[in-house]
mmCIF file of C-alpha atoms in Angstrom:
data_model
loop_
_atom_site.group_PDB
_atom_site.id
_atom_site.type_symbol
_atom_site.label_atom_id
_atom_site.label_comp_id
_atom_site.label_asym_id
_atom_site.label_seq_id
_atom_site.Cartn_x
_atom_site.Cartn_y
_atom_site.Cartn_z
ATOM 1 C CA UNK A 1 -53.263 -75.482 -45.562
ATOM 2 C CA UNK A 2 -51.156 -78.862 -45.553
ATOM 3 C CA UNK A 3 -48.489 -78.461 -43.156
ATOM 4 C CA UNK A 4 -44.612 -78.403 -45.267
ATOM 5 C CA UNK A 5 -42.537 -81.454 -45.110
ATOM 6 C CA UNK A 6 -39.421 -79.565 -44.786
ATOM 7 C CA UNK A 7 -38.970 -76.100 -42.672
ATOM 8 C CA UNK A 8 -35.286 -73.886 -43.431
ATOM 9 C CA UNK A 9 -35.269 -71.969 -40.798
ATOM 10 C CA UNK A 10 -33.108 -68.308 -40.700
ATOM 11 C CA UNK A 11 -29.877 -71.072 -41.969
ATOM 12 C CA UNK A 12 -26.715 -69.395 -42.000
ATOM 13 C CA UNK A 13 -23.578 -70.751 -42.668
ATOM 14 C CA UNK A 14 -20.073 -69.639 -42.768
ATOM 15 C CA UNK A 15 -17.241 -71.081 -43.402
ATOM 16 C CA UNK A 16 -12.891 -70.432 -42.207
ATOM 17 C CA UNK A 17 -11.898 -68.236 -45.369
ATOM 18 C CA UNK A 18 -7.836 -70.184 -44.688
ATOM 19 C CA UNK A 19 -7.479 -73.113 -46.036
ATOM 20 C CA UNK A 20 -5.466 -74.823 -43.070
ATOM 21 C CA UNK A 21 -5.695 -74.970 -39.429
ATOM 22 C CA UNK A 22 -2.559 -73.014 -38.381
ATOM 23 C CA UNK A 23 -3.375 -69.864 -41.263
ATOM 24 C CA UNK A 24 -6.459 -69.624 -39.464
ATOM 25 C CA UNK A 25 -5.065 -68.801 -36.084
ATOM 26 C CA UNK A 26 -4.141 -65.739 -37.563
ATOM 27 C CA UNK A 27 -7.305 -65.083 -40.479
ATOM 28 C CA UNK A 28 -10.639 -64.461 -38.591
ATOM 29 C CA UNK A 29 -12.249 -64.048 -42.445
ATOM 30 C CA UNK A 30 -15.327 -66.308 -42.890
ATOM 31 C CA UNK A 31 -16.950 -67.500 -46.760
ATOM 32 C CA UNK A 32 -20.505 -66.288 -46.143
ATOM 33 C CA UNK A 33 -22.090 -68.898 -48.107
ATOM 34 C CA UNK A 34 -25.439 -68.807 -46.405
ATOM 35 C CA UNK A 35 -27.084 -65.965 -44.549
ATOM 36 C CA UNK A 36 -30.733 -65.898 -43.615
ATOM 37 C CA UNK A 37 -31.939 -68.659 -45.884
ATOM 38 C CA UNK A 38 -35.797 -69.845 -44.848
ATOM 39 C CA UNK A 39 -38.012 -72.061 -47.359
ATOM 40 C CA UNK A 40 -40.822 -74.401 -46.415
ATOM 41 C CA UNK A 41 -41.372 -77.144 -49.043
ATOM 42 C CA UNK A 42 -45.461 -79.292 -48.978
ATOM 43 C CA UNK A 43 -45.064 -83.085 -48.808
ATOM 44 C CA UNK A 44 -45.188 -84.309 -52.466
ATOM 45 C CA UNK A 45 -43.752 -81.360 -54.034
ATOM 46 C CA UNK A 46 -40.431 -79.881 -55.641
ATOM 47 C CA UNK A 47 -38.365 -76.863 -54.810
ATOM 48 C CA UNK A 48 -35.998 -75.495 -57.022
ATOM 49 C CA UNK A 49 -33.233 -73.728 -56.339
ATOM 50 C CA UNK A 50 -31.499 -71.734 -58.936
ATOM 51 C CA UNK A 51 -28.332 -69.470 -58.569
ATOM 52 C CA UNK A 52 -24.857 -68.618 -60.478
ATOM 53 C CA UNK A 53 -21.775 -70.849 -59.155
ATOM 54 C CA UNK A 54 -20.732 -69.621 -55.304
ATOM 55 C CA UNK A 55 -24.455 -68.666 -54.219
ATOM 56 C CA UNK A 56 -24.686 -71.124 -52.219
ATOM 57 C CA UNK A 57 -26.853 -73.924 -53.313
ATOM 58 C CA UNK A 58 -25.069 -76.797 -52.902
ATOM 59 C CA UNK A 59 -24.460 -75.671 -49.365
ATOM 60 C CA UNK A 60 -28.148 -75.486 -48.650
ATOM 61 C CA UNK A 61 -28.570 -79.012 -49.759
ATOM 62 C CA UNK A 62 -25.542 -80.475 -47.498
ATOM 63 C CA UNK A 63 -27.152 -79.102 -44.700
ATOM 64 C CA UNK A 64 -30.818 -80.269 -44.803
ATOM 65 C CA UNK A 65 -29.614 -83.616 -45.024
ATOM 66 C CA UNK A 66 -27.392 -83.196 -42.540
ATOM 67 C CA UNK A 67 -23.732 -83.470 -44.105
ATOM 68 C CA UNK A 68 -23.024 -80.014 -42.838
ATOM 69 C CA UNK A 69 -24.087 -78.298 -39.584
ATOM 70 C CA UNK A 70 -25.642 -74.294 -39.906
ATOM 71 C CA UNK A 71 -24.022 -72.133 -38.084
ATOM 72 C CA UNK A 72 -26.561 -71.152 -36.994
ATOM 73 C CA UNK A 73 -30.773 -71.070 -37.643
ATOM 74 C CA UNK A 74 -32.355 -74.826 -38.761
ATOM 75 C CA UNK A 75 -34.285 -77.496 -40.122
ATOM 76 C CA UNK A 76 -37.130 -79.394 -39.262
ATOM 77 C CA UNK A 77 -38.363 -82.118 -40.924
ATOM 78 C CA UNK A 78 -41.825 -83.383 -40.469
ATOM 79 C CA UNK A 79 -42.157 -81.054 -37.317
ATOM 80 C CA UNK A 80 -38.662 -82.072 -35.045
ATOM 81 C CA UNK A 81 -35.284 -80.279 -36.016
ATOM 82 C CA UNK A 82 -32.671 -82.600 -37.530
ATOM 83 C CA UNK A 83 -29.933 -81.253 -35.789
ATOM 84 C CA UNK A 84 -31.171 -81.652 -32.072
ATOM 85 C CA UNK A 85 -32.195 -84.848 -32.612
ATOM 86 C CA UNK A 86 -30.186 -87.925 -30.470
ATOM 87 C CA UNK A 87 -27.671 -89.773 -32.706
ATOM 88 C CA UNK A 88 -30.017 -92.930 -32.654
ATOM 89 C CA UNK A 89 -32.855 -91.226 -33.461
ATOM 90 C CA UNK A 90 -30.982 -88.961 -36.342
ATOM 91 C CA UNK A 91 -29.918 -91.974 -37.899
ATOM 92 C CA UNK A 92 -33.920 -92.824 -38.108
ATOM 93 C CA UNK A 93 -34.433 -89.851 -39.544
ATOM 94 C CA UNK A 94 -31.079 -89.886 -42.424
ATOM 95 C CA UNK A 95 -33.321 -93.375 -43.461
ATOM 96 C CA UNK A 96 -36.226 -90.617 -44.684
ATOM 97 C CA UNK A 97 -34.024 -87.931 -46.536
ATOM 98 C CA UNK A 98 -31.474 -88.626 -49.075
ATOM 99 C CA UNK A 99 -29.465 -86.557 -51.664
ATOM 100 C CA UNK A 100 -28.433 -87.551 -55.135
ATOM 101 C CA UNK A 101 -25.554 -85.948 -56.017
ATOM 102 C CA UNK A 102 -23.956 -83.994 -59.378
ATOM 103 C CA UNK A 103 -21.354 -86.675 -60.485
ATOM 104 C CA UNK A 104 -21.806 -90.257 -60.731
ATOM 105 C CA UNK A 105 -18.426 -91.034 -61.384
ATOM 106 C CA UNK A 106 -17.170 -89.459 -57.786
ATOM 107 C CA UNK A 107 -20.253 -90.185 -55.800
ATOM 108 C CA UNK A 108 -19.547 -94.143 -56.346
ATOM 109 C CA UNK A 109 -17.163 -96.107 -55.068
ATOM 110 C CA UNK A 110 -15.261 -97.895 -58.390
ATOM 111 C CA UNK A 111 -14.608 -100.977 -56.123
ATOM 112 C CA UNK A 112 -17.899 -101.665 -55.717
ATOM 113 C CA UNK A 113 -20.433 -103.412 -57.905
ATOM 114 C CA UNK A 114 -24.199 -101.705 -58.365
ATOM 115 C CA UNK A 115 -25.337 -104.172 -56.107
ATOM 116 C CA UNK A 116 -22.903 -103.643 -53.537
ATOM 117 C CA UNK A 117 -23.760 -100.238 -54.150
ATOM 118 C CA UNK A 118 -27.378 -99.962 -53.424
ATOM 119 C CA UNK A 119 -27.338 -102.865 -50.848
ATOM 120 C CA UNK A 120 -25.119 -100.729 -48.494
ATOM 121 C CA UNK A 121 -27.875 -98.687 -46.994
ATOM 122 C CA UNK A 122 -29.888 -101.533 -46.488
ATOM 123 C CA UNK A 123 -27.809 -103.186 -44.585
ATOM 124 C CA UNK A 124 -26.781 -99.856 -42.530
ATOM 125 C CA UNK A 125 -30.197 -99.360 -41.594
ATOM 126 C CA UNK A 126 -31.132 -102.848 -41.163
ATOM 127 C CA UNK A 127 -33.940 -103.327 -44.128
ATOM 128 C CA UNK A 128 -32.994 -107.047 -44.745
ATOM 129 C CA UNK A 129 -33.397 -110.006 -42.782
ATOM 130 C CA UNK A 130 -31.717 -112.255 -44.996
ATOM 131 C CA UNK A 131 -29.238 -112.395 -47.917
ATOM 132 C CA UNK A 132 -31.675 -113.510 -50.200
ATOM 133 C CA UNK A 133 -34.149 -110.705 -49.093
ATOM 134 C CA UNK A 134 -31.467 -108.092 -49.487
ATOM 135 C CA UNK A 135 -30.896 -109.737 -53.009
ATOM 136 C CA UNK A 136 -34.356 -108.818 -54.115
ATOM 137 C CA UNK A 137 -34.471 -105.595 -52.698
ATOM 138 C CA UNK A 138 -31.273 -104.070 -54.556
ATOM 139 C CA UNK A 139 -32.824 -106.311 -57.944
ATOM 140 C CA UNK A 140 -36.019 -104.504 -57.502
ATOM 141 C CA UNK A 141 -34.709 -101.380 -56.665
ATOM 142 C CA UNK A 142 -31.857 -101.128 -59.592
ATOM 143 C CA UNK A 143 -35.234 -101.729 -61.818
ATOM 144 C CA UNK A 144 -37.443 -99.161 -60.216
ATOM 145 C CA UNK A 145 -34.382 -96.811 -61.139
ATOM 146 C CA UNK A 146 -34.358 -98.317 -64.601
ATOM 147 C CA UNK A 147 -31.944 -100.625 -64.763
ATOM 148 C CA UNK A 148 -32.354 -105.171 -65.102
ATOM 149 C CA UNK A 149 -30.834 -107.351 -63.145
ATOM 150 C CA UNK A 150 -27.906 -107.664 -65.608
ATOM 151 C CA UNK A 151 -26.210 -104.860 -64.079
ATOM 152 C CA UNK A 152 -26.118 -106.075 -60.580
ATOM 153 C CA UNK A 153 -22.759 -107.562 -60.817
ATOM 154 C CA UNK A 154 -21.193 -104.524 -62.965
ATOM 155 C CA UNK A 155 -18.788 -101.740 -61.492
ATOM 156 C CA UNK A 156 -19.281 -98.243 -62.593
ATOM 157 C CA UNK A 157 -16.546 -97.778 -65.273
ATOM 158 C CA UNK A 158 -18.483 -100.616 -67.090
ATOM 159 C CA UNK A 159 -21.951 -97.865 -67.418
ATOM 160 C CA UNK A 160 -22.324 -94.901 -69.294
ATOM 161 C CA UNK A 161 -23.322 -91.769 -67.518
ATOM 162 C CA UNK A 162 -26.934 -92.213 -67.349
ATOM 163 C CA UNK A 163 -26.494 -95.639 -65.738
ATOM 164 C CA UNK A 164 -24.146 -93.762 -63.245
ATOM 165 C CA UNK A 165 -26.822 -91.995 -62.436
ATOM 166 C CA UNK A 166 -29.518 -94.513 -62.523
ATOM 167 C CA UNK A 167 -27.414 -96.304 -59.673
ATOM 168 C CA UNK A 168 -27.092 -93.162 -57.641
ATOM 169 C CA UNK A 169 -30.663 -92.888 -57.785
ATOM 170 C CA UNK A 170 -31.629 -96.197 -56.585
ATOM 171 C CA UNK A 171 -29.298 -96.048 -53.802
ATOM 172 C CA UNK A 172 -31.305 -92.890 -52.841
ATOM 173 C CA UNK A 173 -34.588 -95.167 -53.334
ATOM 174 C CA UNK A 174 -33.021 -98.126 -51.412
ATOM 175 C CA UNK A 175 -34.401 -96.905 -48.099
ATOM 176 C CA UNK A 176 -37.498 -96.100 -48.980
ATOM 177 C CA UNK A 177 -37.051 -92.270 -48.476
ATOM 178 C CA UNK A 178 -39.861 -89.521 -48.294
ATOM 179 C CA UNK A 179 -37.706 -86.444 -49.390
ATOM 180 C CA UNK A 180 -34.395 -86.755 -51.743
ATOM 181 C CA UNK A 181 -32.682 -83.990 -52.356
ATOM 182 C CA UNK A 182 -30.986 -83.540 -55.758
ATOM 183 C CA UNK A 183 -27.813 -81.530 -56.315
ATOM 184 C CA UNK A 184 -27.361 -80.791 -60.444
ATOM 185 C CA UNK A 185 -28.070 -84.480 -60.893
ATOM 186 C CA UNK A 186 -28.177 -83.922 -64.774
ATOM 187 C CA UNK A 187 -25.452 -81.326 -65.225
ATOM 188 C CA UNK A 188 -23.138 -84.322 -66.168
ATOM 189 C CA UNK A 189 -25.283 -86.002 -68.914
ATOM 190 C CA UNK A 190 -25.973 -85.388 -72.168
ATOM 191 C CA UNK A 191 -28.774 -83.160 -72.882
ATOM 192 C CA UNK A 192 -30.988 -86.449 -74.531
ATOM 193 C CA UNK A 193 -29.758 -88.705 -71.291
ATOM 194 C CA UNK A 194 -31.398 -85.524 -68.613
ATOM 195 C CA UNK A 195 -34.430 -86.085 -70.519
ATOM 196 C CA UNK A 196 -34.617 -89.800 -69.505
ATOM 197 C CA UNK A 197 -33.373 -89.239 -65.784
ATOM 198 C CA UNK A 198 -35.687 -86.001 -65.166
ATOM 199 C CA UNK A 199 -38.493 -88.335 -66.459
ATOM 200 C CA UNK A 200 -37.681 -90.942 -64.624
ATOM 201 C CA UNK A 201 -37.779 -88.586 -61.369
ATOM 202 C CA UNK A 202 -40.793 -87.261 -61.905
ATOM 203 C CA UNK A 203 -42.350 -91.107 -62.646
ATOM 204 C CA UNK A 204 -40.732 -91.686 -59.308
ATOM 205 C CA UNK A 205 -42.258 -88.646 -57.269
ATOM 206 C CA UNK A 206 -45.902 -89.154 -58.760
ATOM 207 C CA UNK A 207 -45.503 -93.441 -57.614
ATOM 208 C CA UNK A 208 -43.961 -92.298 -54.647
ATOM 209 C CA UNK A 209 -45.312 -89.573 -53.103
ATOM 210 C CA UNK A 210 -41.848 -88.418 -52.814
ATOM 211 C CA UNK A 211 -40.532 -84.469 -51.815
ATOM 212 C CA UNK A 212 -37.885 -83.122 -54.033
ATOM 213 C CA UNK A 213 -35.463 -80.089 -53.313
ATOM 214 C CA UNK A 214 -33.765 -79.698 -57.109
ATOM 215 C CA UNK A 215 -30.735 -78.114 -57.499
ATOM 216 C CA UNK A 216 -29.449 -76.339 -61.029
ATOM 217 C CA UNK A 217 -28.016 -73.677 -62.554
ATOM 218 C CA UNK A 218 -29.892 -74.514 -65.539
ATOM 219 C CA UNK A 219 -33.565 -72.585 -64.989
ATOM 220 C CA UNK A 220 -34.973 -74.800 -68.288
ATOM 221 C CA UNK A 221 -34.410 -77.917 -66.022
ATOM 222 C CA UNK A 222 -35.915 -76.179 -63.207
ATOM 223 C CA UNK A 223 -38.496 -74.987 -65.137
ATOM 224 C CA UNK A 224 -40.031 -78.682 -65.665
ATOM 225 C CA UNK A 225 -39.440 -80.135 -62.568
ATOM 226 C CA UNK A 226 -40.394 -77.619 -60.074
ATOM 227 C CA UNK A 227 -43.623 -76.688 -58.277
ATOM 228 C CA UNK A 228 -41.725 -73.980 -56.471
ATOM 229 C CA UNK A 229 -38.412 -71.791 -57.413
ATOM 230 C CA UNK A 230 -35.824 -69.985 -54.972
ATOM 231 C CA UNK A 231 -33.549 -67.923 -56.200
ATOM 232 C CA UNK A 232 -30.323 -67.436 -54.391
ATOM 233 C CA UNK A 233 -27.796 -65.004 -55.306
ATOM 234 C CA UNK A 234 -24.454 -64.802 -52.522
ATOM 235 C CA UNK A 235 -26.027 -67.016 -49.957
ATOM 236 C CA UNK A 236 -29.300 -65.184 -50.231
ATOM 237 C CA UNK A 237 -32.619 -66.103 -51.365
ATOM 238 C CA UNK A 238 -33.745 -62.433 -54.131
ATOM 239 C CA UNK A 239 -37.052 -63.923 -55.211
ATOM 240 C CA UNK A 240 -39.606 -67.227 -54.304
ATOM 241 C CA UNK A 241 -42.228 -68.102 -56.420
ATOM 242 C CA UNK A 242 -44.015 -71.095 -57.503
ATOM 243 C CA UNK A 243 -42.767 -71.780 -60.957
ATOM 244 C CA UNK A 244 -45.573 -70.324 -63.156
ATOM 245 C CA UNK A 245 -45.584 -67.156 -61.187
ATOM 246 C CA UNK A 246 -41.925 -66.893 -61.801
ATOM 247 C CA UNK A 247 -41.157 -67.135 -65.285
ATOM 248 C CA UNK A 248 -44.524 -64.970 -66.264
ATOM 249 C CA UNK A 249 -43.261 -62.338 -63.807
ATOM 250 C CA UNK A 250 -40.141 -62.414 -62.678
ATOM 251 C CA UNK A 251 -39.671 -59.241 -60.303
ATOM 252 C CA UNK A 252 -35.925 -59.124 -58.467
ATOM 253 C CA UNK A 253 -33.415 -57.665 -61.445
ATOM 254 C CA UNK A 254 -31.325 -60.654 -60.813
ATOM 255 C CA UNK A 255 -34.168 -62.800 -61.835
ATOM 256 C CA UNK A 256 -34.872 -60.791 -64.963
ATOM 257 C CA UNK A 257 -31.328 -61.199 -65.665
ATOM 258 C CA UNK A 258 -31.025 -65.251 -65.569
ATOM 259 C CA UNK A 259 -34.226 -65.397 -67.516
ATOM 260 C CA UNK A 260 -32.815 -63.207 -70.319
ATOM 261 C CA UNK A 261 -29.961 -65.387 -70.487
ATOM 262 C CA UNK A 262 -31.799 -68.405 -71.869
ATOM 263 C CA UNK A 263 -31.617 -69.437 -75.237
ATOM 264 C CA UNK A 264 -34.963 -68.711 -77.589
ATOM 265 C CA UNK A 265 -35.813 -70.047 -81.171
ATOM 266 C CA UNK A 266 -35.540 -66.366 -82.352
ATOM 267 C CA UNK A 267 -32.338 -64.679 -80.885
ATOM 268 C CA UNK A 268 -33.886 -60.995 -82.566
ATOM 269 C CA UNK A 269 -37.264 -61.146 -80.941
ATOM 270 C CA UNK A 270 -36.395 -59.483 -78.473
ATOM 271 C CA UNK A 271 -33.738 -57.657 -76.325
ATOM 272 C CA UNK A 272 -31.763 -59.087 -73.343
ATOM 273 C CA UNK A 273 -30.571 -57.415 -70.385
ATOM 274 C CA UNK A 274 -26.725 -59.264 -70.173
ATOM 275 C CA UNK A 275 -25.717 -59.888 -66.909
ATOM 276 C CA UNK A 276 -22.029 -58.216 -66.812
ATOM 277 C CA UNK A 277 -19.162 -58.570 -63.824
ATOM 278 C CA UNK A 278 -18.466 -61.403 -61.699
ATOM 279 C CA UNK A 279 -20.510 -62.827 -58.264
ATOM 280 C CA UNK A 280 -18.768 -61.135 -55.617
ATOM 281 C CA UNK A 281 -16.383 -62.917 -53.236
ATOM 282 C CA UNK A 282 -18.786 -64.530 -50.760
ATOM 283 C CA UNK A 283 -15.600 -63.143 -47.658
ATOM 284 C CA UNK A 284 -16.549 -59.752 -47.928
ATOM 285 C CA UNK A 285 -19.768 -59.586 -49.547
ATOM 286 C CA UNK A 286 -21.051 -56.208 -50.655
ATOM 287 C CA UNK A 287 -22.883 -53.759 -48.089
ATOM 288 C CA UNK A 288 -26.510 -53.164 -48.780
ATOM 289 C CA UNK A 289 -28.318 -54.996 -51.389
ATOM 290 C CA UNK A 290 -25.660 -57.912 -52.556
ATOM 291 C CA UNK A 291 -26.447 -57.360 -55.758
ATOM 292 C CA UNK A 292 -26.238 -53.913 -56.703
ATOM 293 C CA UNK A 293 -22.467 -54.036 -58.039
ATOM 294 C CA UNK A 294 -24.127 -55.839 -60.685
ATOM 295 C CA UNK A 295 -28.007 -54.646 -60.935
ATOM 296 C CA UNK A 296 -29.240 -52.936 -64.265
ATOM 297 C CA UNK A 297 -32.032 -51.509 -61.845
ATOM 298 C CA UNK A 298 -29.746 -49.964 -59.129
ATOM 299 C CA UNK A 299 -31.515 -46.996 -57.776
ATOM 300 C CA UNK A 300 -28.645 -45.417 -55.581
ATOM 301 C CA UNK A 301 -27.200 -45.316 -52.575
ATOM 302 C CA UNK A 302 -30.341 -47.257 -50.823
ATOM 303 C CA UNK A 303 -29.093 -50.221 -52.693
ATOM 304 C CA UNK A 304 -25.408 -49.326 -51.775
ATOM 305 C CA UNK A 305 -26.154 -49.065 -48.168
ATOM 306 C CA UNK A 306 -29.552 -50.441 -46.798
ATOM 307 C CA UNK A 307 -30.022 -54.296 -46.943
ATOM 308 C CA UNK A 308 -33.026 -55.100 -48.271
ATOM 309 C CA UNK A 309 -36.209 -56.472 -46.796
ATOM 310 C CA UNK A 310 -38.401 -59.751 -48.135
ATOM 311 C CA UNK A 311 -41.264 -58.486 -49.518
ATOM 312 C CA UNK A 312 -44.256 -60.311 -50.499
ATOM 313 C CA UNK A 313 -46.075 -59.053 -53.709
ATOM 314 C CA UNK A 314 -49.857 -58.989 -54.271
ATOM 315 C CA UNK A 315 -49.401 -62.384 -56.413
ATOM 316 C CA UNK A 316 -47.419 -64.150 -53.705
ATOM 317 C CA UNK A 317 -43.854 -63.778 -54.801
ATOM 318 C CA UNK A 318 -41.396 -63.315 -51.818
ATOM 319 C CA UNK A 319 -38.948 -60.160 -53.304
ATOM 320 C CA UNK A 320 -35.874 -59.310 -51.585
ATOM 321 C CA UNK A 321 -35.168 -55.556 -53.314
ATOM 322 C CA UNK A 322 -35.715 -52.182 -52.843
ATOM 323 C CA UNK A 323 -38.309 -51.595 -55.838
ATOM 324 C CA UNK A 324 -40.933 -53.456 -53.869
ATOM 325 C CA UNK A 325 -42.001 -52.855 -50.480
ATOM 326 C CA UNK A 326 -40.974 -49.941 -47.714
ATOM 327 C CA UNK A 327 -37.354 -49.986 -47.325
ATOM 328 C CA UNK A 328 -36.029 -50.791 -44.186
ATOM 329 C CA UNK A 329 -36.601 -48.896 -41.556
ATOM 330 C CA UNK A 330 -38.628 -46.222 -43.551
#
């Protein structure tokens, strides 16, 4: 079995619930937006990870490429743990994961041109000898992403979204990275632009060899991008699956729920299970299962009191609910 690229180790993360230094003195509340989170992704594969707004997903991303520090738990990439590593040495390693992030518009900086843009890295990590070879690195990496040389010299207000994004993306590629991760990097396009960019993605990871974590709340989009799916639901992971697995089976209720919500040719085929209330506030999340304030499947006071094991069904799905396994402790 190939050994994974990337190891998420037990991550948790909380955060000060006040929003200013001296209101924290007196509030002790933390946002639980991680708690227990461990995935292990194969070099030259994608991970998805799916979830409602406030579960946590973006959060997950910061942290594996090091943006924000866990609390506590990990992760190792390619066998060392980023976080222990010596500044010098971490700095190595930030050349071999990236992250391409939600909105173009606020990820670059409007004072800079594209190549300004994707030169940067280069010339933080050192990549160019001279001007001229950093001049036809950023030329050849703007058209890897898609884009001519034309665009060089243009500032982002002068590109649509997709070019935005095209940019972002070749900044990523600048360094020659092994695993990018990708937080909602359509959610801001049109739906015929995400075509173009997922596309171009997935041209990039076959060339590449490259290891993708993808972020959405959008399971279609996950759907065809994904080898693998995590499901996170209050800083949680319910259900893990490799993607075919998953949406022929789902198993955790929460699951079941997200899949009924996406749109089908035929609306009266069949019936869906609506997902009603609102995600719980992540500073006092509920006891038990997290989920069972909302759960169409909630079973009774098991679910109300006794958190949940992972499970791992007979087809390899990792379950985090009561209907599947021995509860805990029984």
């Amino acid at each position: 079995m190939t050994a994974p690229l990337v190891d998420v180790r037990n991550v948790v993360k909380h955060f000060p619930a006040a929003g200013d230094w001296f209101a924290q003195l007196f509030d002790r509340s933390k946002v639980h937006a991680l708690d227990g989170v461990s995935f292990s992704i194969p070099p030259g594969k994608t991970l998805g990870i799916v979830g409602e707004s406030g579960s946590g997903k973006s959060t997950v991303g910061k942290i594996m490429v090091g943006l924000t520090r866990p609390t506590s738990g990990g992760v190792w990439y390619d066998g060392r743990e980023l976080t222990s590593l010596p500044a010098a040495e971490r700095k190595a390693m930030r050349r071999r994961v990236q992250m391409i992030f939600q909105d173009p518009s606020s990820s670059l900086n409007r004072r800079k041109t594209a190549g300004q843009i994707v030169a940067e890295p280069l010339q933080v990590h050192g990549l160019a000898a001279s001007r001229q070879e950093l001049r036809d690195k950023v030329t050849a990496t703007l058209e890897r992403a898609g884009l001519s040389r034309r665009f060089v010299n243009r500032y982002p207000h002068e590109m649509s979204g997709g070019q935005r994004q095209r940019i972002g993306i070749a900044r990523a590629l600048a360094v020659d990275p092994e695993f990018i991760v990708c937080d909602e990097p359509v959610t801001a396009l049109d739906v015929s632009i995400q075509a173009q960019i997922l596309n171009l993605m997935l041209d990039l990871q076959r060339d590449l060899g490259l290891t993708y974590v993808f972020i959405s709340h959008d399971l279609s989009v996950v759907r065809h991008v994904s080898d693998y799916v995590a499901v996170l639901y209050l800083g949680e992971i319910v259900e893990l699956a490799d993607t075919a697995t998953l949406f022929a089976e789902p198993k955790h209720p929460y699951t079941q729920a997200l899949m009924a919500a996406l749109p089908v040719p035929d609306p009266t085929a069949g019936k869906r299970k609506a997902l009603t209330g609102e995600i719980p506030s992540p500073i006092t999340p509920p006891s038990g299962c997290r989920f069972h304030t909302r759960c169409p499947a909630y079973i009774g006071d098991i679910c109300r009191t006794v958190a949940p094991q992972t499970t791992t069904a007979p087809d390899g799905s990792q379950v985090r609910c009561h209907l599947y396994g021995e509860p805990a402790g029984g």
